[in-house]
XYZ file of C-alpha atoms in Angstrom:
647
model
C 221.200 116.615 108.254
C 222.727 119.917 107.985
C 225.296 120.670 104.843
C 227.468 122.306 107.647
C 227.935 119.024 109.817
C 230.109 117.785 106.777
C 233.401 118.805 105.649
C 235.005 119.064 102.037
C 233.216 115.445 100.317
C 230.714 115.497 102.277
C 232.740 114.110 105.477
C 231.097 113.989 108.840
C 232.859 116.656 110.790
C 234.257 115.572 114.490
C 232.630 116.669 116.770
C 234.505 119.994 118.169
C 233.467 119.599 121.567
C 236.452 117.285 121.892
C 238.915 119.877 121.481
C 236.721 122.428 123.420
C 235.866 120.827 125.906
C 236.194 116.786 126.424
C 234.440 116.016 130.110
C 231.760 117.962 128.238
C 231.681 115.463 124.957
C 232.090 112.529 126.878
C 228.981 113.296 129.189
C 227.072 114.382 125.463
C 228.629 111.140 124.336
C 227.568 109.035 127.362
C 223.836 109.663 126.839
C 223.092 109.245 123.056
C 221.392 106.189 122.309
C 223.003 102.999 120.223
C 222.013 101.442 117.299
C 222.719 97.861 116.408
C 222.713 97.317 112.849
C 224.116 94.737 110.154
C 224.675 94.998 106.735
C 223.621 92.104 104.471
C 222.831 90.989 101.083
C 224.518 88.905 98.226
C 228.266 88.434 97.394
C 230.052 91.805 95.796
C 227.218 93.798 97.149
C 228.903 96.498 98.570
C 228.367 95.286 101.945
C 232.034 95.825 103.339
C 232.585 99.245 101.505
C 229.270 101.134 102.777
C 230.551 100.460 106.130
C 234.066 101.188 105.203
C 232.850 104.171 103.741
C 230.957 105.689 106.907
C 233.507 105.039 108.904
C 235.465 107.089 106.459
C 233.165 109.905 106.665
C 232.415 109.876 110.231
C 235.837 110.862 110.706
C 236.314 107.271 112.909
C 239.422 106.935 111.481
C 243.256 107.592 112.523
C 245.549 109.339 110.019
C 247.597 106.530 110.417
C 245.318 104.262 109.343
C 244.084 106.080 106.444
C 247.776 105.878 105.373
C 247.714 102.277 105.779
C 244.644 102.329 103.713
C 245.798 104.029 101.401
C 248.644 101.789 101.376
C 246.877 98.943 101.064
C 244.348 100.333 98.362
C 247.329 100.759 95.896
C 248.416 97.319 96.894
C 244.774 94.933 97.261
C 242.232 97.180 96.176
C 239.810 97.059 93.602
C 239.210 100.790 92.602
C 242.448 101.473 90.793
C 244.237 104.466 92.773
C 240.615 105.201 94.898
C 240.970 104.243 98.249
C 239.351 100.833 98.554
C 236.992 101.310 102.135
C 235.953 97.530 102.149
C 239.747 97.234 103.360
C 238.930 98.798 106.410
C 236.796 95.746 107.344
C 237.759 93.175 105.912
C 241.075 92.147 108.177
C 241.743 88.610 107.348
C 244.502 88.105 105.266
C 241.734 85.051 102.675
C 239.097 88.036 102.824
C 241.921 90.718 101.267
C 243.249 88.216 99.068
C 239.588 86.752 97.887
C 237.746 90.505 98.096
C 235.006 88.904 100.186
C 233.725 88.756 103.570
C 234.454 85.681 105.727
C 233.592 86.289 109.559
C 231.794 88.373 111.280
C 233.437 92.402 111.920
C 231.873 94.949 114.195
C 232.686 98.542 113.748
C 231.674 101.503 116.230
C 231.028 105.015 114.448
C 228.831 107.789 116.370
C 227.180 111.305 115.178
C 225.499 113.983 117.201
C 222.545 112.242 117.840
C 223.428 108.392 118.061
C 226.646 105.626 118.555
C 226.222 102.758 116.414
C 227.760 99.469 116.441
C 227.631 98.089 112.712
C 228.214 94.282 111.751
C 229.367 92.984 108.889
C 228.047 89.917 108.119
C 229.672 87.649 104.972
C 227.322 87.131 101.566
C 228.483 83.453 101.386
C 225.723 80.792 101.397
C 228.163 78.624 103.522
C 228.462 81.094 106.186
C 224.930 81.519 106.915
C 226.325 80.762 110.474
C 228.278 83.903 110.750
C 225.541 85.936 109.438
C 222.903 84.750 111.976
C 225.657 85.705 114.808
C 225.650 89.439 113.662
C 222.212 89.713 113.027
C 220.826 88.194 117.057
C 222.036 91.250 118.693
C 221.135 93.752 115.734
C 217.959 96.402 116.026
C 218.398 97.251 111.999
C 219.511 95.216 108.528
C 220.470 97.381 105.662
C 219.597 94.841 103.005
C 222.506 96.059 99.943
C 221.518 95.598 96.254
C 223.995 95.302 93.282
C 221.456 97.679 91.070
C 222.910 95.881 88.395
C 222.287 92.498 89.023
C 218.672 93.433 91.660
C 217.268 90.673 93.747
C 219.424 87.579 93.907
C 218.784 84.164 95.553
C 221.266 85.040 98.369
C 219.332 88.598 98.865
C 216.083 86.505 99.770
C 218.117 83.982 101.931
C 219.277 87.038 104.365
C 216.591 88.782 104.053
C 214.395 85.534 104.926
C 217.051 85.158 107.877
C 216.959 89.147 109.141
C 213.462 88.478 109.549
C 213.737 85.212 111.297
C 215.525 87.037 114.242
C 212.991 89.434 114.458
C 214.721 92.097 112.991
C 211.868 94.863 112.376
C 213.816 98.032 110.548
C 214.475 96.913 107.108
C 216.717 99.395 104.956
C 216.780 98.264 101.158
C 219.826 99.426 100.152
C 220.305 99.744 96.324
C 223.797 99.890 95.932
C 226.067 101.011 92.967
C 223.498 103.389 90.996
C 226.631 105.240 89.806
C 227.026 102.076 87.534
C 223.474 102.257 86.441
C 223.677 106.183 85.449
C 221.533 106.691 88.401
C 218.466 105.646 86.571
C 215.031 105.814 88.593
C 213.492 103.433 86.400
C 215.767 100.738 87.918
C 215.397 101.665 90.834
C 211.914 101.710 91.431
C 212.310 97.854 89.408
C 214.019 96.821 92.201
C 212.417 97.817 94.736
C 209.137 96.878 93.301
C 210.573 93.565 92.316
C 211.867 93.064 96.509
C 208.329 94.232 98.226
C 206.692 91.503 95.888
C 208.915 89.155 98.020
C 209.225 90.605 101.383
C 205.037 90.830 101.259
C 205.333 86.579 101.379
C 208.006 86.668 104.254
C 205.163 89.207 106.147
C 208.088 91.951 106.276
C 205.201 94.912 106.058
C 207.432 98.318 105.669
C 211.092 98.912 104.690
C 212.548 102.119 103.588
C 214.405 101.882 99.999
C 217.242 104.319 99.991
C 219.381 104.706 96.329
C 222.896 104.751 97.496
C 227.002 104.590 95.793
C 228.782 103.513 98.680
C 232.175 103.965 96.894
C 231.285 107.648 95.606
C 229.553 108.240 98.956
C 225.601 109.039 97.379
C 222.749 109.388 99.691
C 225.374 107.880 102.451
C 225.834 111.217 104.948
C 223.548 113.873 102.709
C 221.424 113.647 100.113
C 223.178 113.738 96.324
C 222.775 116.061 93.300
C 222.889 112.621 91.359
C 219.521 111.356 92.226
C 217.422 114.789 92.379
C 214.541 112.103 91.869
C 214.442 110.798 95.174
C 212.730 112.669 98.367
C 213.224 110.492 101.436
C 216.469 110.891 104.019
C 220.084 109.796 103.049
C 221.236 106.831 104.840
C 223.077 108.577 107.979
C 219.908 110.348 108.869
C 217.385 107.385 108.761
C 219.803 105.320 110.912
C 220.204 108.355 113.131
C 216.039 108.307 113.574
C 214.570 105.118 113.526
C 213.035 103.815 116.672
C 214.922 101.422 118.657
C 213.245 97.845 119.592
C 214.556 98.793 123.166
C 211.675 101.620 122.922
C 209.074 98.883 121.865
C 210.182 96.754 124.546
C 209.831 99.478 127.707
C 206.462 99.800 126.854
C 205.644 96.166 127.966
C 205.638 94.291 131.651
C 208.762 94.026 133.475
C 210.760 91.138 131.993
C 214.166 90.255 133.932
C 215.988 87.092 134.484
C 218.034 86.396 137.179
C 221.667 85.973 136.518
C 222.847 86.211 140.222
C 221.579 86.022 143.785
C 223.496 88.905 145.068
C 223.985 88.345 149.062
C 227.596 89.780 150.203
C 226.316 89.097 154.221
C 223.748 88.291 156.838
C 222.039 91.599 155.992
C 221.463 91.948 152.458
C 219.968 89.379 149.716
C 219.160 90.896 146.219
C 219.058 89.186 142.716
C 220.908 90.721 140.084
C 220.296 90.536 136.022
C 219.379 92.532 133.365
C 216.368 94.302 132.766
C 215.245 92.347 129.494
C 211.521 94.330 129.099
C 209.344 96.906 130.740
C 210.178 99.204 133.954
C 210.311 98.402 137.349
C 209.630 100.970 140.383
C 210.020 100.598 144.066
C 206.657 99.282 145.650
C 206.254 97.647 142.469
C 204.167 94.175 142.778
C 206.662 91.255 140.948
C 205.938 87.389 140.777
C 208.976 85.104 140.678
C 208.711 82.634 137.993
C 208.316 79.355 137.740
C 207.298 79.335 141.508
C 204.547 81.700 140.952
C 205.484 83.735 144.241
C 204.921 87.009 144.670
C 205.926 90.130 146.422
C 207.285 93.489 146.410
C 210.410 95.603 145.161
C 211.952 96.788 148.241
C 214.729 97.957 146.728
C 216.594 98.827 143.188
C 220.318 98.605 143.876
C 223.541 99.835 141.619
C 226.621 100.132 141.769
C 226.131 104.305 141.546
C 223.130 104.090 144.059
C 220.072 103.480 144.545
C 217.247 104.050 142.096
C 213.390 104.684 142.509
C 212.997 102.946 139.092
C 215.325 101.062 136.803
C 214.181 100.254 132.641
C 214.768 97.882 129.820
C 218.536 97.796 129.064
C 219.895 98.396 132.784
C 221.380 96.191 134.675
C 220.131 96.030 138.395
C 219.948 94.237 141.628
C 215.927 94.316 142.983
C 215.958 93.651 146.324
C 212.228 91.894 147.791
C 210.200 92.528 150.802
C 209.491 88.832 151.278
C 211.936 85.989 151.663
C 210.909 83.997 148.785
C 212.687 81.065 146.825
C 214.272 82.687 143.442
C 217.794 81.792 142.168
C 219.648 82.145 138.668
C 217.472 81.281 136.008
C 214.371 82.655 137.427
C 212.145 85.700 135.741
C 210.969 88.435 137.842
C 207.981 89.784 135.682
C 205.197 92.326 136.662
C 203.023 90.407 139.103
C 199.163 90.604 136.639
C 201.436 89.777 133.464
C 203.626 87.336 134.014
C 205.119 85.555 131.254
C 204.269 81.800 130.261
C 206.017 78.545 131.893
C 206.148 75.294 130.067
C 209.143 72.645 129.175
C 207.482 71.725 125.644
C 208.045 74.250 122.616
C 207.958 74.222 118.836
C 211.153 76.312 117.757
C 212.851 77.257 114.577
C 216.404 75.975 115.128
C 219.585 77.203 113.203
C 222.077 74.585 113.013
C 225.978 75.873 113.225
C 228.192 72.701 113.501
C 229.485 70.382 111.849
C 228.442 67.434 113.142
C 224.526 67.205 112.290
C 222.057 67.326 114.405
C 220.282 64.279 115.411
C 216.683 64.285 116.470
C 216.364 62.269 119.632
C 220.104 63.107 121.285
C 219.976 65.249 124.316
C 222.000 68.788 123.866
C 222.403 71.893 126.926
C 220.336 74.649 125.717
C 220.866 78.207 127.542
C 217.886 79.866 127.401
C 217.425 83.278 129.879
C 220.029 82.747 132.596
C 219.636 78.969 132.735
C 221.152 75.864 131.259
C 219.751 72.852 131.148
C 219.175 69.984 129.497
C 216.888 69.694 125.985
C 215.838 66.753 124.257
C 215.263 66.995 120.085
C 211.608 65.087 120.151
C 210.827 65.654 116.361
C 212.237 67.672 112.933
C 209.011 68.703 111.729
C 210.307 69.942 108.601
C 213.622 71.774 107.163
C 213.031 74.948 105.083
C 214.670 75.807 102.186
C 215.613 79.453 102.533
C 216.060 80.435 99.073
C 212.475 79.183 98.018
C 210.690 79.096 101.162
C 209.704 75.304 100.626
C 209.002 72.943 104.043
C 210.854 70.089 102.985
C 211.266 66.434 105.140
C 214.065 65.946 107.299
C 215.297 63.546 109.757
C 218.845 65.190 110.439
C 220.073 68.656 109.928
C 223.378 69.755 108.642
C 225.311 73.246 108.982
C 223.649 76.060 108.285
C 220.393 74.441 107.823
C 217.209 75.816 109.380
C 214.422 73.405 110.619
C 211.562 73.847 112.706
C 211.299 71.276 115.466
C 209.885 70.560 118.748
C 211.987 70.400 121.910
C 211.451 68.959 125.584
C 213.125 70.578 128.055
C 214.132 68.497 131.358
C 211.953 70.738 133.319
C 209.840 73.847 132.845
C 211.196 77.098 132.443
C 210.121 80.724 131.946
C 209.900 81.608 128.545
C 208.409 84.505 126.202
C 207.867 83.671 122.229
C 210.826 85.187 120.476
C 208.532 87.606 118.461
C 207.925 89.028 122.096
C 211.611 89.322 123.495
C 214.601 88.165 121.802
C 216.050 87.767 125.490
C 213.532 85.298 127.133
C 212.757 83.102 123.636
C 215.923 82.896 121.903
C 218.752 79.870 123.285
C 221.568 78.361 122.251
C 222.293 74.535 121.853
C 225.657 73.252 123.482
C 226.820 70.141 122.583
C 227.286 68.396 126.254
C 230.901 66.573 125.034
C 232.689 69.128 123.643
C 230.827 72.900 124.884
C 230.340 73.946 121.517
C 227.993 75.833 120.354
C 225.960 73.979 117.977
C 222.541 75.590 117.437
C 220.783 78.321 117.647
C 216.841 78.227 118.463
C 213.642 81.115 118.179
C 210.626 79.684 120.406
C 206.971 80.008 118.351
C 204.682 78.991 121.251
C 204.318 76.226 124.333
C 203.294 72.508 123.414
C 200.535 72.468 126.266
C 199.182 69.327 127.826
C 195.583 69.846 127.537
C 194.164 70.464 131.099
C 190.620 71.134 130.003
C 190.083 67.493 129.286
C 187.534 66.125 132.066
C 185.630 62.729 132.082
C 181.956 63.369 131.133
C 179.234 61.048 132.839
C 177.203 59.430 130.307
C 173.575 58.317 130.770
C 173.675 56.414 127.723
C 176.055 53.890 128.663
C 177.472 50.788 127.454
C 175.066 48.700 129.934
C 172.081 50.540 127.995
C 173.344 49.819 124.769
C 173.622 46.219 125.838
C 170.311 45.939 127.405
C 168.758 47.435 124.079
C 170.671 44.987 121.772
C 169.749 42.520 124.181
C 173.265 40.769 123.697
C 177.027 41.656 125.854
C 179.387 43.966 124.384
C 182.846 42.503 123.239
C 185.976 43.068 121.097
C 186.814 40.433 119.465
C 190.825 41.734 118.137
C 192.160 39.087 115.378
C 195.892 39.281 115.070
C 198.840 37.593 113.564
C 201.416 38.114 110.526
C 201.203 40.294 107.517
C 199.173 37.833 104.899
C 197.714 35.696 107.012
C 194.436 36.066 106.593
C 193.367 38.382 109.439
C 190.888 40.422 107.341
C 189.907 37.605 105.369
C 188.871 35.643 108.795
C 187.304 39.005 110.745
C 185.274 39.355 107.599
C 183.808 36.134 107.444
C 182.724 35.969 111.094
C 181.102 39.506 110.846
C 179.013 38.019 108.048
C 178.103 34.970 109.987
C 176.979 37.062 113.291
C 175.077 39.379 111.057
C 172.930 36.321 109.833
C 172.402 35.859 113.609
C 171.396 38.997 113.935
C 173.809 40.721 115.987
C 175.228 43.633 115.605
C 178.660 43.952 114.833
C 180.823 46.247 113.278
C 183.944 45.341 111.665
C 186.611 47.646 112.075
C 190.139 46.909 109.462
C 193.219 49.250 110.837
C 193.998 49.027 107.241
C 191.225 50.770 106.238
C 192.770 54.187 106.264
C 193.689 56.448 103.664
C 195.673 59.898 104.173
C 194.888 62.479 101.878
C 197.063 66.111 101.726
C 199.107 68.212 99.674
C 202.687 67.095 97.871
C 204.591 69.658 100.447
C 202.860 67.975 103.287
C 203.847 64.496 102.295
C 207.700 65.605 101.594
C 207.412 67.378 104.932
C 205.987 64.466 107.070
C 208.550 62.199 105.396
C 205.474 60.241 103.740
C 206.145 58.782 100.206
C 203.083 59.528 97.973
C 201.354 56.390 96.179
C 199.184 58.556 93.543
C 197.291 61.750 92.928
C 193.919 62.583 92.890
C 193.748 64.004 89.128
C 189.900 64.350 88.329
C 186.816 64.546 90.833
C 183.012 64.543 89.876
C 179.616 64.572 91.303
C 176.171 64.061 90.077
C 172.350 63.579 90.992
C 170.690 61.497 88.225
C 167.101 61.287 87.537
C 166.515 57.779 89.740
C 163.893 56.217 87.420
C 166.396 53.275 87.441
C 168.211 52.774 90.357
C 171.537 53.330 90.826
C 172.902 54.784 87.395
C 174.450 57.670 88.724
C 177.476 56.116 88.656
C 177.551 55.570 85.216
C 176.804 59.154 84.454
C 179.277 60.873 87.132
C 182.376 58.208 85.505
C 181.300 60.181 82.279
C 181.558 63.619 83.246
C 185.010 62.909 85.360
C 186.511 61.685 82.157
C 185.059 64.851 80.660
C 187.007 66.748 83.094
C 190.375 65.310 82.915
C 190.564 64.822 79.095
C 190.129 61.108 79.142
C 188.737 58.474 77.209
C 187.114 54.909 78.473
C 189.985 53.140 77.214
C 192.990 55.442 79.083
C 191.648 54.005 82.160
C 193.568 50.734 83.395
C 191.089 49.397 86.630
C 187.684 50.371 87.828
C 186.204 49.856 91.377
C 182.122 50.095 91.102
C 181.339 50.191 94.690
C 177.612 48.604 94.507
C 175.808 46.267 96.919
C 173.832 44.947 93.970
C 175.664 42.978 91.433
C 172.913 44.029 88.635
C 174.233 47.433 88.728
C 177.975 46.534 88.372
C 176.829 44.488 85.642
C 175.085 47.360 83.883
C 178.036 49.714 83.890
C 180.817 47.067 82.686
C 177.689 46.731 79.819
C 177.479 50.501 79.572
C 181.627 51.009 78.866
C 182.032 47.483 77.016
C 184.810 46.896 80.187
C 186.453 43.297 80.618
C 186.172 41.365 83.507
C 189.881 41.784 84.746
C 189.188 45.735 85.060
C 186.465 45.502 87.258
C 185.997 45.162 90.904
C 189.286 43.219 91.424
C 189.290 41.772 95.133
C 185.295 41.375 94.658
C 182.347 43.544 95.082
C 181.193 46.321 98.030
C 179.666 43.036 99.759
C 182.661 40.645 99.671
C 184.701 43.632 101.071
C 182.703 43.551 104.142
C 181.458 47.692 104.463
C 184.111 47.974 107.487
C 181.996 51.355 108.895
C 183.708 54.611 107.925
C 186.012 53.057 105.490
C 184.348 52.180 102.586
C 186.056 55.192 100.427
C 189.686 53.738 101.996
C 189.154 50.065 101.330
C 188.789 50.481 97.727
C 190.914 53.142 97.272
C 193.771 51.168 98.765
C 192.198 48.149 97.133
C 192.730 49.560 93.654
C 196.349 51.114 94.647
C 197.453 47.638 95.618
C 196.126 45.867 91.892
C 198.016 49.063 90.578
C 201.247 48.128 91.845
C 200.878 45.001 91.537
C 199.988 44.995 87.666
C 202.487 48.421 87.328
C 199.558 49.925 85.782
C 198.992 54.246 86.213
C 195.280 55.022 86.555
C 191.806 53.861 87.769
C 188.182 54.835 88.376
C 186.500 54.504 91.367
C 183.100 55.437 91.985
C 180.827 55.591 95.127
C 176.493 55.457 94.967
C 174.907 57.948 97.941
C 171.203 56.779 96.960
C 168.427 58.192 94.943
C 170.387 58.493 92.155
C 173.414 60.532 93.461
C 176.812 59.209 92.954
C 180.849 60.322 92.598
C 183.777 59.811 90.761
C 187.453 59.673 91.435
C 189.994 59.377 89.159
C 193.474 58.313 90.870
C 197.160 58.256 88.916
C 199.895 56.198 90.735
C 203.289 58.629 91.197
């Protein structure tokens, strides 16, 4: 910007087309583009002054109301006899008398080249709520910094949740450098310190601007006090940054149908707004969910009609077939039409107070339709400030969760990333009409439709023919400690004698191994760690001593002796060899092969590694002892080594 666009302080001179010539501003006026923005960041970071303050200089302001200000400055400010600009946002009598933000104010300022409609959002963890609202309509966040205090845990909450929305322009604003003396070496800290954390949220650009929103610094034009920094004050980077509306006309035609528009006999149209793309007269739409198709006969407003209507306007298409569409529908470009499905995995918001309850049915507004959405599963809540999936069954206000949802039928839908319009809803609570959530859509939970029966030569007839005995399942059943496994085992022993084949197959012979977030986030209480694993191939001039060997080296490896271990589980078919390695470590009976040898526990097929692993955990618990060995022989002298420790 131009030194001569601002008055004495650097103001932003009005415009003087309005007292030359006002049709003549209005039309200039009428045509500039708007910018959404928000201001966020941590509490007492300036948000509510830098807004005050280019309101200030924008010359937005009455000279009654700068009196008032003024007034009100001497009376509740917090600059001494400075005029305090936060008070020109903050309206509520608690957010004067507590110098903080509480809800959610919207401000409208304009330049030369662009009208912007600025949110304020509050710093407050508990009104994460409020902050969300301000930020779903917003194309920009200017992220504000106390540069003394530099990234805080509440600065990575909003910035976590600006980027949740799909906010792309990120402005780091580092606020207050008149406190710091301007220093470039903090600065540059800070913003080295913020990219090291916006690089894990996947936030891949921002522009870092060093601003004093209460001495006005880098606000409207550039300032004397930082001759250290080259890019644009704030003003003209808002002023010049591309609007997602311009990302969004580039795509396929995107509108949903908010009205069938039919006034008589004569005329039927469908009203809505153009969510994405550009549509044309002649153009080739499909109707969605239906699938139909046709053609735009007509683009009807209220000024006329139009040869082509884009993103942001809102229209009535008229078709040149009579095909079944009604509110709720999405006209879309006929080759790219967007997905239909009534399962989805969303991030969810929660705003009331009540939690919510996985399982309960809600209304969810998604597009131009409401309908009803079932809660099937909290997969897990996040925790904003650290970015940890954590296990949930319920979530309370202002948490965030990522869940999946079944709609009561399909609907047309885009992923949020894609348009905010057509993958963003709202959950209504179906008692009271609140508004209780808010929801992002990742993808579509498809039934698989590529699943087809393959015809199988080798069938269960051939298997029987070559076994020369009849197939069956024999399923033993009954009460926990009744013997079941004890029973199944036996009789799999007695028809292997006979020499049948049979496999036995113990549901309890499974074992679920994963990391300690994946257990908190499945709601899965961990029984023990894996501390120590080892492998080795021994020289098998004896048979089967690897075992003896590998339990040496994983000791090695965790810093363990013979005697820190409390059970062992030798998994050998031949009793010689367990005999040799309780020989080899001097081990008592009692530590060694508890519930019996590999034999006695009946090889169930697949499940070897499972049985005595939850073998072992069972003695473990039972004796409150911590650790134990167990080791598995592969043959010809290979072998491995696990050491477990209960948690």
């Amino acid at each position: 910007m131009r030194a001569s666009d601002f008055g004495e302080g650097g103001s932003y001179k009005a415009q003087g087309l309005v007292t030359e010539d006002i049709e003549a501003y209005l039309e200039q006026h009428r045509h500039k583009s708007m910018l959404r923005f928000i201001t966020c960041g941590s509490v007492d970071d300036g948000k509510s002054t830098l807004i005050g303050r280019l309101l200030y200089d924008s010359k937005m302001i009455f000279e009654d109301q700068l009196a008032a200000l003024e007034a009100d400055s001497r009376k509740m400010g917090t600059q001494g006899q400075e005029i305090g600009f936060a008070l020109l946002v903050d309206g509520l009598a608690a957010e004067r008398e507590q110098g903080i933000t509480i809800d959610v104010a919207y401000r409208f300022f304009s330049t030369d080249r662009r009208k912007f409609i600025v949110a304020d959002t509050p710093g407050h963890e508990q009104y994460t709520r409020n902050m969300v609202t301000g930020a779903s309509t917003a194309d920009l966040a200017v992220i504000l910094i106390d540069a003394r205090k530099g990234v805080l845990t509440q600065t990575r909450r909003h910035s976590y949740l600006t980027h949740l929305i799909g906010i792309r322009n990120i402005v780091l604003a580092v606020n207050k450098m008149d406190l710091v003396g301007y220093d470039q070496a903090r600065f540059e800290a800070i913003v080295t310190d913020y990219r090291a954390f916006a690089e894990r949220l996947g936030i891949t650009a921002f522009t870092a601007i060093p601003i004093s929103g209460f001495k006005g610094d880098n606000i409207t034009t550039l300032s004397a006090n930082t001759p250290w920094y080259s890019g644009p004050a704030l003003i003209e980077h808002l002023e010049r940054v591309p609007l997602d509306q311009d990302r969004l006309a580039q795509g396929p035609l995107r509108m949903a149908v908010q009205w069938v528009n039919r006034p008589n006999l004569d005329f039927r149209g469908f009203a809505g707004f153009v969510n994405g793309g550009r549509v044309r007269v002649g153009d080739a739409v499909r109707v969605l969910p239906s699938g139909k198709t046709s053609t735009v006969s007509r683009i009807v407003t209220q000024e006329g009609d139009l040869e082509e209507a884009v993103v942001g306007q809102s229209v009535t298409l008229c078709l040149g077939d009579e095909i079944d569409c009604s509110r709720g529908d999405v006209i879309t470009t006929a080759d790219a039409p967007v997905e239909v499905a009534d399962q989805f995995e969303a991030t969810l918001v929660w705003m009331a107070e009540e939690p919510m309850l996985p399982g309960r049915t809600y209304l969810a507004k998604i597009g131009a339709s409401t309908l009803p959405v079932t809660i099937t599963e909290e997969k897990y809540e996040i925790n904003v400030n650290t970015l940890e999936h954590l296990a949930g069954k319920t979530l309370g206000l202002n948490g965030i969760a990522v869940c999946n949802l079944s709609f009561d039928r399909a609907v047309p839908f885009t992923p949020y990333a894609e348009n905010g319009d057509l993958g963003g809803f709202i959950l209504i609570d179906r008692m009271t009409s609140a508004t209780v959530g808010a929801g992002m859509i990742h993808f579509s939970l498809r039934r698989a439709h590529n699943i087809h029966w393959q015809s199988l030569e080798v069938d269960r007839d051939a298997h029987a023919e070559q076994k020369r005995q009849a197939p069956r399942i024999v399923w033993f059943t009954g009460l926990s400690g009744a013997g079941k496994s004890t029973i199944a085992n036996l009789v799999a022993k007695r028809l292997f004698v006979l020499g049948k084949h049979v496999f036995l197959l113990d549901g309890a012979a499974a074992v679920l191994v994963g990391s300690a977030d994946f257990g908190r986030a499945s709601g899965l209480k961990p029984r023990a760690r894996v501390r120590a694993f080892a492998s080795i191939g021994s020289e098998p001039a004896i048979m089967l001593t690897g075992p003896m060997s590998c339990t040496e080296r994983l000791l090695k490896r965790a810093g363990m002796q013979i005697g820190d271990i409390d059970l062992f589980e030798v998994n050998e078919a031949f009793a010689s060899v367990v005999m040799s390695y309780m020989r080899h470590f001097d081990l008592p009976h009692d530590k060694v092969n508890v519930a019996g040898g590999a034999i006695a526990l009946g090889h169930p097929l697949g499940a070897t590694g499972a049985m005595l692993l939850g073998t072992v955990l069972d003695e473990m618990e039972r004796r409150d002892l911590n650790t134990a060995v167990i080791t598995l022989c592969a043959a010809a002298g290979m072998a491995t080594a696990t050491l477990i420790e209960r948690v």
